[in-house]
Coordinates of N, CA and C in Angstrom, one line a residue:
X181 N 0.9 -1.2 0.0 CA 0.0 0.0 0.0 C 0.9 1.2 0.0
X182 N 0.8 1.9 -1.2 CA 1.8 3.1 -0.6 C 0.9 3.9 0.1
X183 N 1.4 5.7 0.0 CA 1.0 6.4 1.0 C -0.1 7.3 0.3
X184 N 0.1 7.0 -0.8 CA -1.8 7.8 -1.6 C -2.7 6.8 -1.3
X185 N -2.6 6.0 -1.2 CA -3.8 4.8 -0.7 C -4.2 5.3 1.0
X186 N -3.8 6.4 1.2 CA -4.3 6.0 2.9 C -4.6 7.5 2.6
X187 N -5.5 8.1 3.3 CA -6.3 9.5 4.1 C -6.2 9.3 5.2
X188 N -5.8 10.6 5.9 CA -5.6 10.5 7.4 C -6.8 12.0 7.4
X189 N -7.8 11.6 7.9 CA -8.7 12.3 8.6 C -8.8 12.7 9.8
X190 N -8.7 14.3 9.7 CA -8.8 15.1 11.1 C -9.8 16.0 11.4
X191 N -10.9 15.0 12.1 CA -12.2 15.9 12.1 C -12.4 14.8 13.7
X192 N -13.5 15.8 14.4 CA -14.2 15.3 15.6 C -15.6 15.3 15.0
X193 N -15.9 15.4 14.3 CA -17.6 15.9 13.6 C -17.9 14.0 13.0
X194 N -18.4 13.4 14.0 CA -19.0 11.5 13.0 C -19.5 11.7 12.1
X195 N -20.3 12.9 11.9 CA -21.1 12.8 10.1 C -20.1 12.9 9.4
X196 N -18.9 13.7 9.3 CA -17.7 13.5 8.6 C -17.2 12.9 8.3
X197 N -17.0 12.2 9.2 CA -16.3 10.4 9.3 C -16.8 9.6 8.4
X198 N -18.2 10.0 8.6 CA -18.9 9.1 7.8 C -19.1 9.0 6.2
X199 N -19.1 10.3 6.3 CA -19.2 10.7 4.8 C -18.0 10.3 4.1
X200 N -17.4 10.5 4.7 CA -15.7 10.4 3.8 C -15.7 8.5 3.9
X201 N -15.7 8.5 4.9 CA -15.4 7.0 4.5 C -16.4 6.6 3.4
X202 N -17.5 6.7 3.4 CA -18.6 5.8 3.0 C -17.7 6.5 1.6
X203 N -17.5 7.2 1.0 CA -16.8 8.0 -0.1 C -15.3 7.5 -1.0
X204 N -14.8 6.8 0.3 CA -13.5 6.4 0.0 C -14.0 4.8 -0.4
X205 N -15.5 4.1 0.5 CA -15.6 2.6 0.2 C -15.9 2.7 -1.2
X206 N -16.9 3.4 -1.4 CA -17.2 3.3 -3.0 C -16.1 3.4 -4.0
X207 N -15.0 4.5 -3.8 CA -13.7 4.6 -4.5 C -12.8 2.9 -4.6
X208 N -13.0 2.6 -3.5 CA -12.4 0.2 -3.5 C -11.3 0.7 -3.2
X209 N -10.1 1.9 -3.1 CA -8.2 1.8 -3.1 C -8.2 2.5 -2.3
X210 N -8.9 3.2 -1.1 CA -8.8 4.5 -0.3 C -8.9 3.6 0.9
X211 N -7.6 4.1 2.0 CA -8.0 3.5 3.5 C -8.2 5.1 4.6
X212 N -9.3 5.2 4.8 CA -9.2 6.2 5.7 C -8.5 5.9 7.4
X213 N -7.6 6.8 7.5 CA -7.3 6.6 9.0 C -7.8 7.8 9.8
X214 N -8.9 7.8 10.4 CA -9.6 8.3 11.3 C -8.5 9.4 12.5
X215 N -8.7 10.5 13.4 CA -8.2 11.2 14.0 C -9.3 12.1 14.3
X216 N -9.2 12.2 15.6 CA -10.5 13.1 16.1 C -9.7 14.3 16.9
X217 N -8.4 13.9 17.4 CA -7.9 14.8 17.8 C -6.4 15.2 16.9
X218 N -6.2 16.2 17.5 CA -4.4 16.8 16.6 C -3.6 15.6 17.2
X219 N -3.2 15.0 18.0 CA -2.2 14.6 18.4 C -2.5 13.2 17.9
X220 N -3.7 12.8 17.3 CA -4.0 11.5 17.2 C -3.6 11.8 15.3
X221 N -4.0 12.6 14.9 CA -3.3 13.2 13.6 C -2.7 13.1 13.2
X222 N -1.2 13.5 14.4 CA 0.1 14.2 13.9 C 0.9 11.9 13.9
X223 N 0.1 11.7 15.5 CA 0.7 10.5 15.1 C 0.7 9.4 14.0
X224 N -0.4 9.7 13.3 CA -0.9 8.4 12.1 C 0.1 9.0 10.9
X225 N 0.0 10.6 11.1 CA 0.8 11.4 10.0 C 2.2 11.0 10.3
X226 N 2.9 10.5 10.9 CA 4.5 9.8 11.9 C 4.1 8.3 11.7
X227 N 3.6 7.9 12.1 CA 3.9 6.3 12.0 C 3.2 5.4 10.4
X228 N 2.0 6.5 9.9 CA 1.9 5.4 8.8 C 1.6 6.8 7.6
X229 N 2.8 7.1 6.9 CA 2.7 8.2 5.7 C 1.9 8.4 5.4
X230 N 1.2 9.6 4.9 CA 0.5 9.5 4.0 C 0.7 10.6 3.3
X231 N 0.1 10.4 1.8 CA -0.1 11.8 0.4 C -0.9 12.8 1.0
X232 N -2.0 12.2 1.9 CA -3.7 13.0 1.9 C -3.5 13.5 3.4
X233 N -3.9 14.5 3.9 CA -4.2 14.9 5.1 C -5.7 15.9 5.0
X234 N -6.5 14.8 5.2 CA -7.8 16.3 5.7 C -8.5 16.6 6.2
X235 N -9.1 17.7 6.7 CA -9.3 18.5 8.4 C -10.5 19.2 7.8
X236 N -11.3 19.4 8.9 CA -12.4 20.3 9.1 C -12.2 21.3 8.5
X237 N -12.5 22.1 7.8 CA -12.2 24.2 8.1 C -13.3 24.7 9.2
X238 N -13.1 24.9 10.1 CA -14.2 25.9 10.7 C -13.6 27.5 10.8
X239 N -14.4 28.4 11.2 CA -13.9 29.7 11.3 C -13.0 30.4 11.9
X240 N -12.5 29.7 12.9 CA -11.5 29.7 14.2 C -10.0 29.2 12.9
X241 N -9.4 29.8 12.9 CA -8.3 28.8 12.0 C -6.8 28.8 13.0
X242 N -6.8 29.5 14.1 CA -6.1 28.9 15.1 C -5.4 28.1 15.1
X243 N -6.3 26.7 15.6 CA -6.1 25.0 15.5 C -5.9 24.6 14.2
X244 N -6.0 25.1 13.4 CA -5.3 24.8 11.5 C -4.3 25.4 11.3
X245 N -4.2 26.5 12.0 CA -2.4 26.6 12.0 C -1.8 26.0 12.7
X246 N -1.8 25.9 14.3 CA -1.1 24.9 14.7 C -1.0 23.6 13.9
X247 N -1.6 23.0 13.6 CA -1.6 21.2 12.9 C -0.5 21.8 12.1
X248 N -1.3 22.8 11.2 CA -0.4 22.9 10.0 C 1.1 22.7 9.7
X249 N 1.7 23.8 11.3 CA 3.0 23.8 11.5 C 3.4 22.7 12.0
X250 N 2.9 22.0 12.9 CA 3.2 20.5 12.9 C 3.3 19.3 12.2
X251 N 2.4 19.4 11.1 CA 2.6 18.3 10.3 C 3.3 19.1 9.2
X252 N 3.5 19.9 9.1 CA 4.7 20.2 8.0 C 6.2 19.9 8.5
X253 N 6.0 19.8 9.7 CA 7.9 19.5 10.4 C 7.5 17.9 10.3
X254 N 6.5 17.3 10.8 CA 6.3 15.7 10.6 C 6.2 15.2 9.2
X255 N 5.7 15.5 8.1 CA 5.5 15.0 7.0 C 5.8 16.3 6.1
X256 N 7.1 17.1 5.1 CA 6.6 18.0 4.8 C 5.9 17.7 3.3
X257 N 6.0 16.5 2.9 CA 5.6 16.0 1.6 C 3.8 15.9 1.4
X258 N 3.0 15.8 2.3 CA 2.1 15.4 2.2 C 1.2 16.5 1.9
X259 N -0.2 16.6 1.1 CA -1.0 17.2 0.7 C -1.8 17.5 2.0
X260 N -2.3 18.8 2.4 CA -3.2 19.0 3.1 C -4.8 19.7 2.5
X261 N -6.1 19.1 3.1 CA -6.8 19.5 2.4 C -7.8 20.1 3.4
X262 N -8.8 20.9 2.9 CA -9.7 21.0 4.0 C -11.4 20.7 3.6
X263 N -12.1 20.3 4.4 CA -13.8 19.9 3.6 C -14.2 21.1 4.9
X264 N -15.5 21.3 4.1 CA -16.1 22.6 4.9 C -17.7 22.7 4.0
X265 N -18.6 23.3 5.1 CA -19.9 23.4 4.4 C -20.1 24.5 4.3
X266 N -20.4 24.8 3.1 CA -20.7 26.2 2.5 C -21.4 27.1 3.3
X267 N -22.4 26.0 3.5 CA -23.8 27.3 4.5 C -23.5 27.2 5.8
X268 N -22.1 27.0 6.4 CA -22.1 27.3 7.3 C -21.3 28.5 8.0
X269 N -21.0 29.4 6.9 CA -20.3 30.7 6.8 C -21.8 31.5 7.2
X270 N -21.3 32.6 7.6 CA -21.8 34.3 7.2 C -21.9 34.8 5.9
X271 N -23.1 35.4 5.4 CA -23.3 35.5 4.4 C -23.0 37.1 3.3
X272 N -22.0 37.5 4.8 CA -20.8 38.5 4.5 C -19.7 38.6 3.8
X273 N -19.2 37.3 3.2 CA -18.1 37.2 2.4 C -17.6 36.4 3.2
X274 N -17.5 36.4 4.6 CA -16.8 35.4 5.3 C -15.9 34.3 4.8
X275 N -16.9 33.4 3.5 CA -16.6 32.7 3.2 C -14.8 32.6 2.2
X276 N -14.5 33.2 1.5 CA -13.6 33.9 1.3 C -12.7 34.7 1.4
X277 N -12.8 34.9 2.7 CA -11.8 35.5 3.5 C -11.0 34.1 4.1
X278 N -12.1 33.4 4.6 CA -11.3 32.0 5.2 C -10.6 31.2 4.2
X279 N -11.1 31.3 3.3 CA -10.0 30.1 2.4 C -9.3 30.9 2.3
X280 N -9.2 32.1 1.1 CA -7.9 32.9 1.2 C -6.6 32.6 2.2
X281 N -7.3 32.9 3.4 CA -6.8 32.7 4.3 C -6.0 31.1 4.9
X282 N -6.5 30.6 4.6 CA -6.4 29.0 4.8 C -5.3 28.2 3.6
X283 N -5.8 29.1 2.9 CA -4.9 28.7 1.3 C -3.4 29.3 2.3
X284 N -3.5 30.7 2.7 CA -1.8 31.4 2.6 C -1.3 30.4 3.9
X285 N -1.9 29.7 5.0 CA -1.6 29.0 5.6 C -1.3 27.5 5.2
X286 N -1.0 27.6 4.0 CA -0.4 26.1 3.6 C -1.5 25.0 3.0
X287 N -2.8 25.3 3.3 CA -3.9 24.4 2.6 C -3.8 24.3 1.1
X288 N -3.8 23.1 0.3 CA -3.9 23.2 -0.7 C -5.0 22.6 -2.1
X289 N -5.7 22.6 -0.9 CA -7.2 21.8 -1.4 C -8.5 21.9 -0.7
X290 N -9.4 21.9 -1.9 CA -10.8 22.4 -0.3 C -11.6 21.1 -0.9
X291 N -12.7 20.9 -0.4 CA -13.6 19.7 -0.9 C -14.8 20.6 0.0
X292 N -16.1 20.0 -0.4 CA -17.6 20.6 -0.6 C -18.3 19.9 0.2
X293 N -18.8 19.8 1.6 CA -19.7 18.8 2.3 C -21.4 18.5 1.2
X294 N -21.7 17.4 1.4 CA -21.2 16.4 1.1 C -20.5 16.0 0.0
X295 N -19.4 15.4 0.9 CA -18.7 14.8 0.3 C -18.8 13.5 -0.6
X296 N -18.6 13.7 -2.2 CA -19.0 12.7 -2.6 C -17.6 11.8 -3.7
X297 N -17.6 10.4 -3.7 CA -17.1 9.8 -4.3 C -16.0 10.0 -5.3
X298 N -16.7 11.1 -6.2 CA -16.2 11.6 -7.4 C -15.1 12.6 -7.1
X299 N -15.8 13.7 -6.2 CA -14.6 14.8 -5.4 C -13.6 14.1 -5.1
X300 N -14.0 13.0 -4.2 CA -12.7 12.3 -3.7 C -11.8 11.8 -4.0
X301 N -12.4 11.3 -5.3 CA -11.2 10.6 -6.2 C -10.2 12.0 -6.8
X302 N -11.4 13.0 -7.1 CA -10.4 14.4 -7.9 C -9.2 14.9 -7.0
X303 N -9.4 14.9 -5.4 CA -8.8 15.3 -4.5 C -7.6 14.9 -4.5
X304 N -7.6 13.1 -4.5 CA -6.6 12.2 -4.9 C -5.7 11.9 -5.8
X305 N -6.6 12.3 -6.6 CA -5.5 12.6 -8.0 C -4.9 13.9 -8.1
X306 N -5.1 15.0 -7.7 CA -4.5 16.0 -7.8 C -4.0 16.5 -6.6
X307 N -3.8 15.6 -5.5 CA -2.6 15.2 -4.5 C -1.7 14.4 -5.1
X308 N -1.7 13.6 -5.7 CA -0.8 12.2 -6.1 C -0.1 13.1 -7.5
X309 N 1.6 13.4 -7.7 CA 2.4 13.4 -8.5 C 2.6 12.8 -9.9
X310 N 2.6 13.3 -11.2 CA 2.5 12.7 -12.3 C 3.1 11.0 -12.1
X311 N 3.7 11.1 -11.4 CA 5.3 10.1 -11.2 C 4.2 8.9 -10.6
X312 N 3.2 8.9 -9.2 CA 3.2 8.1 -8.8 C 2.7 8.5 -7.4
X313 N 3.5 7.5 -6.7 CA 4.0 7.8 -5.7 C 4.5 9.6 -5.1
X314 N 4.4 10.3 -4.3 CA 5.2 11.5 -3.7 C 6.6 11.6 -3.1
X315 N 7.6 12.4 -3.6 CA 8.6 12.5 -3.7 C 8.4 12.8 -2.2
X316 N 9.8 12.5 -1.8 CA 10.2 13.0 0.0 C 11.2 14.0 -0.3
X317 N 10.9 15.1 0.3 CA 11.9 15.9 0.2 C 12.9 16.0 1.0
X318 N 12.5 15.5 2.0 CA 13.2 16.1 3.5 C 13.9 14.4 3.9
X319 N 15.1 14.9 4.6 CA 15.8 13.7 5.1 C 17.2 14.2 5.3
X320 N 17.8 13.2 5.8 CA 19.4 13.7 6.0 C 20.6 12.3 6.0
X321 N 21.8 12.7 5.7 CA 22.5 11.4 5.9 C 23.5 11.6 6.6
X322 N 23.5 10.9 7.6 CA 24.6 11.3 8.4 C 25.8 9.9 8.3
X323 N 27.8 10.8 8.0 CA 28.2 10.2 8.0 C 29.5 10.1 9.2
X324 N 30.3 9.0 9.5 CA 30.6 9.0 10.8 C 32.2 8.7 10.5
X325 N 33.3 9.8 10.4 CA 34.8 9.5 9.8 C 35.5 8.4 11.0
X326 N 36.1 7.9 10.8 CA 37.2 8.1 12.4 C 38.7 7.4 11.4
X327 N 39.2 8.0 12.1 CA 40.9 7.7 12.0 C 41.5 7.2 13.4
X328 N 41.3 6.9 13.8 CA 42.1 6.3 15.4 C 42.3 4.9 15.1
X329 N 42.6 4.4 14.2 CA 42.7 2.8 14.3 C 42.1 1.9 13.8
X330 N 42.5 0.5 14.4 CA 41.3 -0.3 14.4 C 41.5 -1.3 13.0
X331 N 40.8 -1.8 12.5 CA 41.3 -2.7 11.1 C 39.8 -2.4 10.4

């Protein structure tokens, strides 16, 4: 399974949950990994890679920067997205002011409650690199000289 095969979902909202999964079953190659809190997030985003990362937007974007800056030091490869319901803005423009906003904060994808099948798959594909698989950017190699001896 590489790491476009897996969604790590970060929402506390179960109708979300639901939606997305039931979205990803129909799609047959999608494994959603659930996260209701940041820390349960950041760990799924650390122990099992993934291309997809996607989060609530609510109007508070606070808690979406924090993640943000966290899973960019934990994964900086991975796509972040956000799902959000239209009508649940102010009918002031609110509504884009927050993505704007959400976009300069590193988001690079929105999706449309409900969430459906088709979106999901577009999301995925336009997270996922001509190539395949996502390139790793980040890493280091550390090397260790010694001259004191020894055979």
């Amino acid at each position: 399974m590489t790491s476009t095969d897996r969604l790590i979902l970060f929402s506390s909202d179960a109708g979300l949950r639901q939606e997305v999964a039931s979205a990803a079953e129909a799609l047959g190659t999608l494994r959603v990994v659930p996260a209701s809190q940041a820390r349960e997030a950041l760990d799924a985003l650390r122990n099992q890679p993934s291309g997809l990362v996607l989060l609530e937007l609510s109007a508070d974007l606070t808690p979406l920067r924090s993640f943000l800056r966290e899973a960019r030091a934990v994964a900086p490869q991975a796509t972040v997205a956000t799902v959000f319901r239209p009508d649940g803005f102010a009918g002031d423009g609110s509504e884009s002011a927050l993505l704007i906003e959400a976009l300069r904060l590193g988001v690079s994808d929105f999706l449309r409650r409900p969430v459906s099948p088709v979106e999901l798959r577009h999301l995925v594909e336009r997270s996922t690199p001509a190539g395949g698989s996502p390139a790793i950017e980040s890493g280091s190699v550390v090397t260790f000289v010694s001259n004191k001896g020894g055979v």
